[in-house]
Amino acid sequence: MQLPVQSQSTLYAEGWEAEAGPEDLLTIARAADRAGFDYLASCDHVGIPRRLAAAMSTVWYDPVATLAFLAAATRRVRLLSHVAIVGLRHPLLTAKQYATLDHLSSGRLILGVGAGHVREEFDALGVDFRGRGAVLDECLDALRAALGPDEFPEHHGKLYRFEGLGQRPRPAQDRVPVWVGGSSPAAVRRAALKGDGWLPQGDPRDRLPAQISRIRELREQAGARGPFTVGAIAEPLYVGTPRWDVGRRTLSGGPQQLAESLRAYRAMGVHQIQVRFRSRSRGELTDQIAAFGAEVAPEL
């Protein structure tokens, strides 16, 4: 699940999140850890321009700081950046931050990356917005080297070059999983050819089969081998019968009813689903998390 509180776009934030803070994040993360959730995710924006602030809000916690904070309070749940705009930073800096996070969390990092969409962030940091796709492509190559086993990684590309600079601690994992976010043709190609997984950006159910088929086709043509994780973002959920307006798109009902609907994702070839629960308070959210873990997840 994507964590609440740490990003508060009007597209999905609940009213109670505006007054929430670190203690709420800790409580929710611990609830997800106990309930058997696979990962907790945190977003990445450096700054939101005024033209977008009303819709996106300016509440966007830093993903490295947030996930490291929660790593010490959880035991088994994995930690996902969904997604880190890695092109905004030099890959050696990104590698240092996320290698340390993986080390501190005993190998629980999943590095989710994306190209970004807010021009003003790129302009402020001196990064070419129009060329962000090419920047991300090289960042991925550089990060593969910098997050690999070598204490002194090397990369010689068009944009970034480094060698002879040692970085420890190394990641705890032999290979940090890199999942690529986005649903444009370029993002799908990038995920298929350079990633270990794909994080779609809001694809509805009827679009997913064609996207997944395209990923398989691209990987087969390139002779790509190894595990590949296909993700999906489910509709908003409410476990049980809501006694308030949860919205027409929200899936609600008993465990069997919800599980039957969510199993359709598996039939499409999806390996993991990201869920978001409707709630009016932290307590209602943690109750939803517990109910899903105990009653719905076993049916999946």
Short mmCIF file of N, CA, C and O in Angstrom, two decimals, residues 41-92:
data_model
loop_
_atom_site.label_atom_id
_atom_site.label_comp_id
_atom_site.label_asym_id
_atom_site.label_seq_id
_atom_site.Cartn_x
_atom_site.Cartn_y
_atom_site.Cartn_z
N ALA A 41 4.79 2.16 0.57
CA ALA A 41 5.36 3.01 -0.47
C ALA A 41 5.28 4.48 -0.09
O ALA A 41 4.33 4.92 0.57
N SER A 42 6.29 5.23 -0.55
CA SER A 42 6.35 6.67 -0.31
C SER A 42 6.72 7.37 -1.61
O SER A 42 7.55 6.89 -2.38
N CYS A 43 6.11 8.56 -1.85
CA CYS A 43 6.27 9.29 -3.10
C CYS A 43 7.47 10.23 -3.07
O CYS A 43 8.14 10.37 -2.05
N ASP A 44 7.70 10.92 -4.19
CA ASP A 44 8.85 11.81 -4.30
C ASP A 44 8.51 13.06 -5.11
O ASP A 44 8.25 12.95 -6.32
N HIS A 45 8.50 14.21 -4.45
CA HIS A 45 8.49 15.50 -5.12
C HIS A 45 9.35 16.45 -4.31
O HIS A 45 9.22 16.52 -3.08
N VAL A 46 10.21 17.19 -4.98
CA VAL A 46 11.09 18.14 -4.29
C VAL A 46 10.35 19.42 -3.94
O VAL A 46 10.53 19.99 -2.87
N GLY A 47 9.50 19.88 -4.83
CA GLY A 47 8.74 21.10 -4.60
C GLY A 47 7.59 21.19 -5.58
O GLY A 47 7.72 20.79 -6.74
N ILE A 48 6.46 21.73 -5.12
CA ILE A 48 5.27 21.83 -5.96
C ILE A 48 5.05 23.29 -6.34
O ILE A 48 4.95 24.16 -5.47
N PRO A 49 4.98 23.60 -7.63
CA PRO A 49 4.76 24.98 -8.06
C PRO A 49 3.37 25.48 -7.67
O PRO A 49 2.43 24.69 -7.51
N ARG A 50 3.25 26.77 -7.56
CA ARG A 50 1.97 27.37 -7.15
C ARG A 50 0.83 26.95 -8.06
O ARG A 50 -0.30 26.77 -7.61
N ARG A 51 1.10 26.80 -9.36
CA ARG A 51 0.02 26.48 -10.30
C ARG A 51 -0.59 25.11 -10.02
O ARG A 51 -1.73 24.84 -10.43
N LEU A 52 0.14 24.23 -9.35
CA LEU A 52 -0.35 22.88 -9.06
C LEU A 52 -0.67 22.65 -7.58
O LEU A 52 -1.19 21.60 -7.22
N ALA A 53 -0.35 23.62 -6.74
CA ALA A 53 -0.44 23.40 -5.30
C ALA A 53 -1.86 23.11 -4.82
O ALA A 53 -2.06 22.30 -3.91
N ALA A 54 -2.85 23.75 -5.42
CA ALA A 54 -4.23 23.54 -4.96
C ALA A 54 -4.66 22.09 -5.17
O ALA A 54 -5.38 21.52 -4.34
N ALA A 55 -4.24 21.48 -6.26
CA ALA A 55 -4.63 20.10 -6.55
C ALA A 55 -3.70 19.08 -5.91
O ALA A 55 -4.14 18.09 -5.34
N MET A 56 -2.40 19.34 -6.00
CA MET A 56 -1.43 18.35 -5.52
C MET A 56 -1.09 18.53 -4.05
O MET A 56 -0.59 17.60 -3.41
N SER A 57 -1.35 19.69 -3.49
CA SER A 57 -0.90 20.13 -2.17
C SER A 57 0.63 20.24 -2.18
O SER A 57 1.28 19.85 -3.16
N THR A 58 1.19 20.75 -1.12
CA THR A 58 2.64 20.83 -1.02
C THR A 58 3.17 19.84 0.02
O THR A 58 4.35 19.89 0.39
N VAL A 59 2.33 18.93 0.47
CA VAL A 59 2.74 17.91 1.45
C VAL A 59 3.27 16.68 0.70
O VAL A 59 2.49 15.89 0.16
N TRP A 60 4.57 16.57 0.62
CA TRP A 60 5.23 15.42 0.00
C TRP A 60 6.49 15.13 0.81
O TRP A 60 7.49 15.81 0.67
N TYR A 61 6.40 14.15 1.69
CA TYR A 61 7.56 13.80 2.51
C TYR A 61 8.66 13.23 1.63
O TYR A 61 8.40 12.62 0.59
N ASP A 62 9.90 13.41 2.05
CA ASP A 62 11.01 12.81 1.33
C ASP A 62 10.97 11.29 1.48
O ASP A 62 10.86 10.79 2.61
N PRO A 63 11.06 10.52 0.39
CA PRO A 63 10.91 9.07 0.51
C PRO A 63 12.03 8.39 1.28
O PRO A 63 11.78 7.43 2.03
N VAL A 64 13.28 8.83 1.11
CA VAL A 64 14.38 8.18 1.81
C VAL A 64 14.23 8.39 3.31
O VAL A 64 14.33 7.44 4.11
N ALA A 65 13.99 9.62 3.72
CA ALA A 65 13.83 9.90 5.14
C ALA A 65 12.62 9.17 5.72
O ALA A 65 12.68 8.60 6.82
N THR A 66 11.52 9.17 4.99
CA THR A 66 10.29 8.54 5.48
C THR A 66 10.46 7.03 5.62
O THR A 66 10.11 6.44 6.65
N LEU A 67 11.00 6.39 4.59
CA LEU A 67 11.14 4.93 4.63
C LEU A 67 12.18 4.51 5.66
O LEU A 67 12.03 3.47 6.31
N ALA A 68 13.24 5.30 5.84
CA ALA A 68 14.23 4.98 6.87
C ALA A 68 13.62 5.11 8.25
O ALA A 68 13.88 4.29 9.15
N PHE A 69 12.81 6.12 8.46
CA PHE A 69 12.10 6.33 9.72
C PHE A 69 11.22 5.12 10.05
O PHE A 69 11.21 4.63 11.18
N LEU A 70 10.53 4.60 9.03
CA LEU A 70 9.62 3.48 9.25
C LEU A 70 10.34 2.14 9.29
O LEU A 70 9.84 1.18 9.87
N ALA A 71 11.53 2.07 8.69
CA ALA A 71 12.29 0.82 8.71
C ALA A 71 12.60 0.39 10.14
O ALA A 71 12.56 -0.79 10.48
N ALA A 72 12.93 1.36 10.99
CA ALA A 72 13.29 1.05 12.37
C ALA A 72 12.08 0.65 13.21
O ALA A 72 12.24 0.07 14.30
N ALA A 73 10.88 0.93 12.71
CA ALA A 73 9.67 0.64 13.47
C ALA A 73 8.93 -0.59 12.97
O ALA A 73 7.88 -0.95 13.49
N THR A 74 9.45 -1.23 11.92
CA THR A 74 8.81 -2.40 11.33
C THR A 74 9.81 -3.55 11.26
O THR A 74 11.01 -3.35 11.40
N ARG A 75 9.31 -4.74 10.98
CA ARG A 75 10.18 -5.92 11.01
C ARG A 75 10.34 -6.60 9.66
O ARG A 75 11.42 -7.05 9.33
N ARG A 76 9.26 -6.72 8.90
CA ARG A 76 9.34 -7.55 7.70
C ARG A 76 8.84 -6.86 6.44
O ARG A 76 9.23 -7.23 5.34
N VAL A 77 7.96 -5.87 6.55
CA VAL A 77 7.37 -5.24 5.37
C VAL A 77 8.46 -4.54 4.55
O VAL A 77 9.40 -3.95 5.10
N ARG A 78 8.36 -4.65 3.23
CA ARG A 78 9.35 -4.04 2.36
C ARG A 78 9.06 -2.55 2.18
O ARG A 78 7.98 -2.07 2.51
N LEU A 79 10.05 -1.82 1.66
CA LEU A 79 10.01 -0.36 1.61
C LEU A 79 10.22 0.08 0.16
O LEU A 79 11.28 -0.14 -0.43
N LEU A 80 9.19 0.69 -0.43
CA LEU A 80 9.19 1.02 -1.85
C LEU A 80 9.13 2.53 -2.06
O LEU A 80 8.28 3.21 -1.48
N SER A 81 9.99 3.04 -2.91
CA SER A 81 9.84 4.42 -3.40
C SER A 81 8.93 4.37 -4.62
O SER A 81 9.26 3.77 -5.62
N HIS A 82 7.77 4.99 -4.49
CA HIS A 82 6.80 4.94 -5.60
C HIS A 82 6.31 6.35 -5.93
O HIS A 82 5.34 6.82 -5.38
N VAL A 83 7.03 7.01 -6.86
CA VAL A 83 8.32 6.58 -7.41
C VAL A 83 9.34 7.68 -7.13
O VAL A 83 8.98 8.85 -7.01
N ALA A 84 10.62 7.27 -7.05
CA ALA A 84 11.70 8.24 -6.92
C ALA A 84 12.01 8.85 -8.28
O ALA A 84 12.19 8.13 -9.27
N ILE A 85 12.06 10.16 -8.34
CA ILE A 85 12.42 10.85 -9.59
C ILE A 85 13.94 10.94 -9.61
O ILE A 85 14.55 11.98 -9.31
N VAL A 86 14.57 9.83 -9.96
CA VAL A 86 16.02 9.73 -9.80
C VAL A 86 16.79 10.65 -10.74
O VAL A 86 17.95 11.00 -10.48
N GLY A 87 16.16 11.09 -11.82
CA GLY A 87 16.83 11.99 -12.74
C GLY A 87 17.09 13.38 -12.16
O GLY A 87 17.86 14.15 -12.73
N LEU A 88 16.46 13.71 -11.04
CA LEU A 88 16.67 15.00 -10.40
C LEU A 88 17.98 15.06 -9.61
O LEU A 88 18.39 16.13 -9.17
N ARG A 89 18.61 13.89 -9.41
CA ARG A 89 19.79 13.83 -8.56
C ARG A 89 20.88 13.02 -9.27
O ARG A 89 20.58 12.14 -10.07
N HIS A 90 22.11 13.28 -8.92
CA HIS A 90 23.20 12.49 -9.48
C HIS A 90 23.05 11.05 -8.99
O HIS A 90 22.74 10.81 -7.81
N PRO A 91 23.25 10.05 -9.86
CA PRO A 91 23.05 8.66 -9.45
C PRO A 91 23.94 8.21 -8.29
O PRO A 91 23.55 7.32 -7.53
N LEU A 92 25.11 8.80 -8.13
CA LEU A 92 25.94 8.42 -6.98
C LEU A 92 25.30 8.86 -5.67
O LEU A 92 25.39 8.16 -4.65
#
